[in-house]
Amino acid sequence: MGSQQREFPFALDRRLRLTLRVERGELVAWAVQLEWFDAEEGRWVWVARYDMAGGRPHRDRNRLARHETVSLPKDPGRALKVAQDELLVRSEEYIKAYRLAKAQGKEAWP
């Protein structure tokens, strides 16, 4: 089946972007990221992301931290659900931290 990507808005200025890779009907890799509409730049920017790049689930925070170790369930579907919930619950915190790092001149990551 390959990769599929979807966006899920949950406020006017924020959304989750979900990427799934399914092989033979089984979820083998995933990523979920919090995106925020930066009105100053007139575009969506990613703020925080959980993914399995490198084979291990981890969290990246744009302008702040790469590959933060996280504790997630081993089952890919459950891990994805936990990551999604965490981004939704902590979205305000992550956006505030991103905005502060941007104001301090910390460089954005692709």
Backbone as a printed PyTorch tensor [residue, N CA C, xyz], in Angstrom:
tensor([[[ 0.8180, -1.2000,  0.0000],
         [ 0.0000,  0.0000,  0.0000],
         [ 0.8600,  1.2620,  0.0000]],

        [[ 2.0300,  1.2460,  0.6180],
         [ 2.9020,  2.4160,  0.6190],
         [ 2.5720,  3.3980,  1.7140]],

        [[ 2.9340,  4.6580,  1.4780],
         [ 2.7260,  5.7070,  2.4780],
         [ 1.4700,  6.5020,  2.1830]],

        [[ 0.8440,  6.9480,  3.2390],
         [-0.2940,  7.8440,  3.1140],
         [-0.1590,  8.9590,  4.1340]],

        [[-0.6460, 10.1340,  3.7600],
         [-0.5140, 11.2980,  4.6290],
         [-1.8570, 12.0100,  4.7090]],

        [[-2.1960, 12.4620,  5.9320],
         [-3.4460, 13.1880,  6.1510],
         [-3.2220, 14.3110,  7.1480]],

        [[-4.0250, 15.3540,  7.0320],
         [-3.9840, 16.4720,  7.9660],
         [-5.2860, 16.4980,  8.7590]],

        [[-5.1640, 16.8060, 10.0560],
         [-6.3200, 16.8670, 10.9370],
         [-6.3130, 18.1990, 11.6950]],

        [[-7.0210, 19.2240, 11.1810],
         [-7.1030, 20.4920, 11.9050],
         [-7.8600, 20.2880, 13.2220]],

        [[-7.3730, 20.9240, 14.2900],
         [-8.1180, 20.8550, 15.5530],
         [-8.2820, 22.2310, 16.1750]],

        [[-7.8260, 23.2670, 15.5040],
         [-8.0510, 24.6710, 15.8610],
         [-7.7660, 25.4680, 14.5830]],

        [[-8.1170, 26.7390, 14.5820],
         [-7.8960, 27.5370, 13.3680],
         [-6.4310, 27.6140, 12.9730]],

        [[-5.5380, 27.6110, 13.9580],
         [-4.1200, 27.8030, 13.6660],
         [-3.2620, 26.5790, 13.9840]],

        [[-3.8650, 25.4210, 14.1550],
         [-3.0700, 24.2250, 14.4540],
         [-3.7100, 22.9680, 13.8860]],

        [[-2.8220, 22.0540, 13.5460],
         [-3.2710, 20.7910, 12.9790],
         [-2.2400, 19.7120, 13.2560]],

        [[-2.6810, 18.4720, 13.1160],
         [-1.7730, 17.3360, 13.1670],
         [-1.6300, 16.8030, 11.7490]],

        [[-0.4160, 16.4530, 11.3710],
         [-0.1500, 15.8080, 10.0850],
         [ 0.3000, 14.3880, 10.4070]],

        [[-0.3960, 13.4390,  9.8560],
         [-0.1490, 12.0300, 10.1240],
         [ 0.3670, 11.3580,  8.8590]],

        [[ 1.4680, 10.6300,  8.9830],
         [ 2.0270,  9.8580,  7.8800],
         [ 2.1320,  8.4080,  8.3260]],

        [[ 1.5850,  7.5140,  7.5100],
         [ 1.6040,  6.0880,  7.8230],
         [ 2.2450,  5.3220,  6.6750]],

        [[ 3.0300,  4.3080,  7.0180],
         [ 3.5280,  3.3790,  6.0050],
         [ 3.0070,  2.0000,  6.3570]],

        [[ 2.2370,  1.4580,  5.4450],
         [ 1.5990,  0.1580,  5.6560],
         [ 2.1410, -0.8180,  4.6150]],

        [[ 2.5380, -1.9880,  5.0890],
         [ 3.0010, -3.0490,  4.1970],
         [ 2.2480, -4.3340,  4.5310]],

        [[ 1.6650, -4.9330,  3.5020],
         [ 0.8920, -6.1660,  3.6680],
         [-0.1770, -6.0280,  4.7620]],

        [[-0.7980, -4.8510,  4.7960],
         [-1.8710, -4.6210,  5.7470],
         [-1.4310, -4.3260,  7.1660]],

        [[-0.1280, -4.1720,  7.3880],
         [ 0.3850, -3.9120,  8.7340],
         [ 1.0990, -2.5680,  8.8010]],

        [[ 0.8350, -1.8140,  9.8600],
         [ 1.5130, -0.5440, 10.0970],
         [ 2.9720, -0.8270, 10.4440]],

        [[ 3.9010, -0.3420,  9.6130],
         [ 5.3200, -0.6060,  9.8590],
         [ 6.0980,  0.6540, 10.2530]],

        [[ 5.5720,  1.8170,  9.9020],
         [ 6.2260,  3.0740, 10.2910],
         [ 5.1770,  4.1760, 10.3320]],

        [[ 5.4490,  5.1810, 11.1330],
         [ 4.5100,  6.2850, 11.2740],
         [ 5.2380,  7.5440, 11.7140]],

        [[ 4.5770,  8.6730, 11.5010],
         [ 5.0280,  9.9650, 12.0120],
         [ 3.7780, 10.8000, 12.2620]],

        [[ 3.8180, 11.5760, 13.3170],
         [ 2.7310, 12.5120, 13.5890],
         [ 3.3760, 13.8090, 14.0630]],

        [[ 2.9620, 14.9170, 13.4450],
         [ 3.5620, 16.1910, 13.8370],
         [ 2.5130, 17.2530, 14.0570]],

        [[ 2.8210, 18.1050, 15.0150],
         [ 2.0120, 19.2760, 15.3260],
         [ 2.4930, 20.4040, 14.4250]],

        [[ 1.5430, 21.0160, 13.6980],
         [ 1.8600, 22.1550, 12.8540],
         [ 1.0400, 23.3550, 13.3240]],

        [[ 1.6470, 24.5100, 13.2050],
         [ 1.0300, 25.7540, 13.6510],
         [ 1.1280, 26.7630, 12.5230]],

        [[ 0.0650, 27.5510, 12.3100],
         [ 0.1110, 28.5760, 11.2730],
         [ 0.7970, 29.8050, 11.8400]],

        [[ 1.9900, 30.0830, 11.3430],
         [ 2.7760, 31.2350, 11.7710],
         [ 2.3290, 32.4310, 10.9420]],

        [[ 1.5260, 33.2920, 11.5380],
         [ 0.9680, 34.4380, 10.8220],
         [ 2.0560, 35.3930, 10.3360]],

        [[ 3.1620, 35.5180, 11.0910],
         [ 4.2690, 36.3820, 10.6590],
         [ 4.8570, 35.9060,  9.3350]],

        [[ 4.9690, 34.5930,  9.1830],
         [ 5.5570, 34.0240,  7.9710],
         [ 4.5000, 33.6800,  6.9220]],

        [[ 3.2280, 33.6760,  7.3310],
         [ 2.1560, 33.3700,  6.3970],
         [ 2.1770, 31.9320,  5.9070]],

        [[ 2.6260, 31.0100,  6.7790],
         [ 2.6990, 29.6020,  6.3720],
         [ 2.6330, 28.6870,  7.5890]],

        [[ 2.3520, 27.4060,  7.3130],
         [ 2.3520, 26.3860,  8.3520],
         [ 3.7870, 25.9680,  8.6290]],

        [[ 4.1200, 25.8310,  9.9150],
         [ 5.4420, 25.3340, 10.3200],
         [ 5.2360, 24.1350, 11.2440]],

        [[ 6.1590, 23.1950, 11.1880],
         [ 6.0520, 22.0820, 12.1320],
         [ 6.7000, 22.5170, 13.4370]],

        [[ 6.1030, 22.1230, 14.5360],
         [ 6.5310, 22.5450, 15.8670],
         [ 7.1300, 21.3760, 16.6440]],

        [[ 6.4220, 20.2530, 16.6560],
         [ 6.8910, 19.0580, 17.3580],
         [ 6.4530, 17.8420, 16.5520]],

        [[ 7.2910, 16.8010, 16.5920],
         [ 6.9990, 15.6120, 15.7930],
         [ 7.4650, 14.3620, 16.5290]],

        [[ 6.6480, 13.3460, 16.4630],
         [ 7.0360, 12.0040, 16.8950],
         [ 7.1620, 11.1720, 15.6210]],

        [[ 8.2110, 10.3650, 15.5310],
         [ 8.3250,  9.4750, 14.3840],
         [ 9.2280,  8.3000, 14.7130]],

        [[ 9.3930,  7.4260, 13.7210],
         [10.1910,  6.2160, 13.8910],
         [11.4520,  6.2440, 13.0340]],

        [[11.8520,  7.3950, 12.5460],
         [13.0600,  7.4820, 11.7290],
         [14.2320,  6.9070, 12.5110]],

        [[15.0260,  6.1010, 11.8570],
         [16.1330,  5.4530, 12.5390],
         [15.7180,  4.2030, 13.2860]],

        [[14.4420,  3.8100, 13.1520],
         [13.9720,  2.5790, 13.7620],
         [13.4880,  2.6790, 15.1960]],

        [[13.6500,  3.8240, 15.8250],
         [13.2120,  3.9970, 17.2150],
         [12.2970,  5.2060, 17.3260]],

        [[11.1670,  5.0380, 18.0150],
         [10.2900,  6.1970, 18.2200],
         [11.0210,  7.2800, 19.0210]],

        [[10.8630,  8.5110, 18.5920],
         [11.4740,  9.6440, 19.2900],
         [10.6730, 10.9090, 18.9810]],

        [[11.0210, 11.9880, 19.6660],
         [10.3660, 13.2840, 19.4640],
         [11.4120, 14.2870, 19.0020]],

        [[11.0350, 15.0870, 18.0230],
         [11.8370, 16.2320, 17.5780],
         [11.0350, 17.4860, 17.8650]],

        [[11.7210, 18.5520, 18.2780],
         [11.0570, 19.8380, 18.5040],
         [11.7910, 20.8900, 17.6930]],

        [[11.0920, 21.4560, 16.7030],
         [11.6980, 22.4110, 15.7850],
         [12.3020, 23.5890, 16.5570]],

        [[13.5430, 23.9020, 16.2230],
         [14.3370, 24.9690, 16.8440],
         [14.8320, 24.6030, 18.2450]],

        [[14.4260, 23.4450, 18.8080],
         [14.7440, 23.1530, 20.2040],
         [15.5230, 21.8670, 20.4370]],

        [[15.0670, 20.7430, 19.9190],
         [15.6980, 19.4590, 20.2530],
         [15.4390, 18.4300, 19.1550]],

        [[16.4530, 17.6540, 18.8830],
         [16.3220, 16.5650, 17.9090],
         [16.4530, 15.2280, 18.6120]],

        [[15.6590, 14.2940, 18.1880],
         [15.7180, 12.9040, 18.6550],
         [15.7040, 12.7680, 20.1780]],

        [[14.7220, 13.3970, 20.8130],
         [14.5350, 13.2270, 22.2510],
         [14.0140, 11.8130, 22.5130]],

        [[14.6040, 11.1300, 23.4520],
         [14.1550,  9.7950, 23.8150],
         [12.7840,  9.8860, 24.4730]],

        [[11.8800,  9.0090, 24.0560],
         [10.5340,  8.9590, 24.6260],
         [10.1780,  7.5080, 24.9260]],

        [[ 9.2910,  7.3480, 25.8620],
         [ 8.8170,  6.0140, 26.2150],
         [ 7.4290,  5.8350, 25.6050]],

        [[ 7.3410,  4.9560, 24.6050],
         [ 6.0760,  4.6820, 23.9460],
         [ 5.8530,  3.1800, 23.9020]],

        [[ 4.5880,  2.7570, 23.7840],
         [ 4.3210,  1.3200, 23.6640],
         [ 5.0480,  0.7240, 22.4560]],

        [[ 5.3840, -0.5410, 22.5250],
         [ 6.0760, -1.2110, 21.4200],
         [ 5.1820, -1.4090, 20.2060]],

        [[ 3.8960, -1.6370, 20.4340],
         [ 2.9560, -1.8060, 19.3330],
         [ 2.8600, -0.4900, 18.5510]],

        [[ 3.1340, -0.4940, 17.2330],
         [ 3.1260,  0.7530, 16.4590],
         [ 1.8060,  1.5190, 16.5250]],

        [[ 0.6740,  0.8170, 16.4810],
         [-0.6250,  1.4870, 16.5430],
         [-0.8590,  2.1780, 17.8730]],

        [[-0.5050,  1.5060, 18.9600],
         [-0.6620,  2.1150, 20.2940],
         [ 0.3160,  3.2770, 20.4740]],

        [[ 1.5400,  3.1120, 19.9900],
         [ 2.5410,  4.1790, 20.0970],
         [ 2.0680,  5.4270, 19.3590]],

        [[ 1.5190,  5.2370, 18.1770],
         [ 0.9980,  6.3600, 17.4000],
         [-0.1180,  7.0660, 18.1570]],

        [[-1.0220,  6.3120, 18.7430],
         [-2.1430,  6.9060, 19.4970],
         [-1.6350,  7.7270, 20.6810]],

        [[-0.6670,  7.1880, 21.4180],
         [-0.0940,  7.9090, 22.5570],
         [ 0.5710,  9.2090, 22.0790]],

        [[ 1.3180,  9.1340, 20.9840],
         [ 1.9980, 10.3180, 20.4460],
         [ 0.9890, 11.3800, 20.0020]],

        [[-0.0580, 10.9690, 19.3100],
         [-1.0960, 11.9110, 18.8760],
         [-1.7270, 12.6070, 20.0770]],

        [[-2.1190, 11.8250, 21.0630],
         [-2.7570, 12.3870, 22.2460],
         [-1.8390, 13.3780, 22.9460]],

        [[-0.5690, 13.0400, 23.0500],
         [ 0.3960, 13.9030, 23.7290],
         [ 0.5380, 15.2320, 22.9820]],

        [[ 0.5990, 15.1980, 21.6650],
         [ 0.7100, 16.4400, 20.8910],
         [-0.5400, 17.3010, 21.0460]],

        [[-1.6970, 16.6860, 21.0770],
         [-2.9310, 17.4520, 21.2520],
         [-2.9850, 18.1100, 22.6280]],

        [[-2.6930, 17.3440, 23.6640],
         [-2.7760, 17.8460, 25.0380],
         [-1.7430, 18.9380, 25.2970]],

        [[-0.5550, 18.7780, 24.7470],
         [ 0.5310, 19.7250, 25.0270],
         [ 0.7750, 20.7240, 23.9000]],

        [[-0.1680, 20.8610, 22.9730],
         [ 0.0490, 21.7250, 21.8080],
         [ 0.3850, 23.1600, 22.1980]],

        [[-0.3270, 23.7160, 23.1610],
         [-0.0630, 25.1090, 23.5640],
         [ 1.3640, 25.2560, 24.1000]],

        [[ 1.7810, 24.3220, 24.9310],
         [ 3.1380, 24.3410, 25.4880],
         [ 4.1950, 24.2860, 24.3740]],

        [[ 4.0020, 23.3860, 23.4210],
         [ 4.9740, 23.2390, 22.3300],
         [ 5.0200, 24.4820, 21.4430]],

        [[ 3.8640, 25.0690, 21.1700],
         [ 3.8280, 26.2690, 20.3310],
         [ 4.4910, 27.4380, 21.0450]],

        [[ 4.2310, 27.6040, 22.3250],
         [ 4.8800, 28.6830, 23.0860],
         [ 6.3940, 28.5270, 23.0770]],

        [[ 6.8780, 27.3120, 23.2710],
         [ 8.3250, 27.0650, 23.2690],
         [ 8.9200, 27.3540, 21.8940]],

        [[ 8.2130, 26.9670, 20.8450],
         [ 8.6790, 27.2420, 19.4840],
         [ 8.7580, 28.7520, 19.2430]],

        [[ 7.7060, 29.4650, 19.6230],
         [ 7.6820, 30.9270, 19.4180],
         [ 8.8040, 31.6190, 20.1760]],

        [[ 9.0740, 31.1690, 21.4000],
         [10.1710, 31.7400, 22.1800],
         [11.5140, 31.4710, 21.5100]],

        [[11.7310, 30.2380, 21.0540],
         [12.9910, 29.8950, 20.3800],
         [13.1550, 30.7190, 19.1040]],

        [[12.0720, 30.9240, 18.3850],
         [12.1170, 31.7410, 17.1680],
         [12.4860, 33.1830, 17.5190]],

        [[11.8660, 33.7290, 18.5640],
         [12.1530, 35.1040, 18.9910],
         [13.6070, 35.2610, 19.4230]],

        [[14.1820, 34.1860, 19.9630],
         [15.5840, 34.2130, 20.3900],
         [16.5500, 33.9950, 19.2280]],

        [[16.0020, 33.7760, 18.0390],
         [16.8390, 33.6190, 16.8560],
         [17.3750, 32.2200, 16.6150]],

        [[16.8360, 31.2380, 17.3140],
         [17.2850, 29.8670, 17.0730],
         [16.8080, 29.4270, 15.6880]],

        [[17.6630, 28.7360, 14.9830],
         [17.3900, 28.3680, 13.5980],
         [16.3320, 27.2760, 13.4740]],

        [[15.4900, 27.4010, 12.4420],
         [14.4740, 26.3890, 12.1620],
         [15.1090, 25.2040, 11.4430]],

        [[14.4830, 24.0580, 11.5720],
         [14.9450, 22.8420, 10.9050],
         [13.9800, 22.4830,  9.7990]],

        [[14.4810, 21.7990,  8.7920],
         [13.5820, 21.3930,  7.6910],
         [12.5540, 20.3690,  8.1550]]])
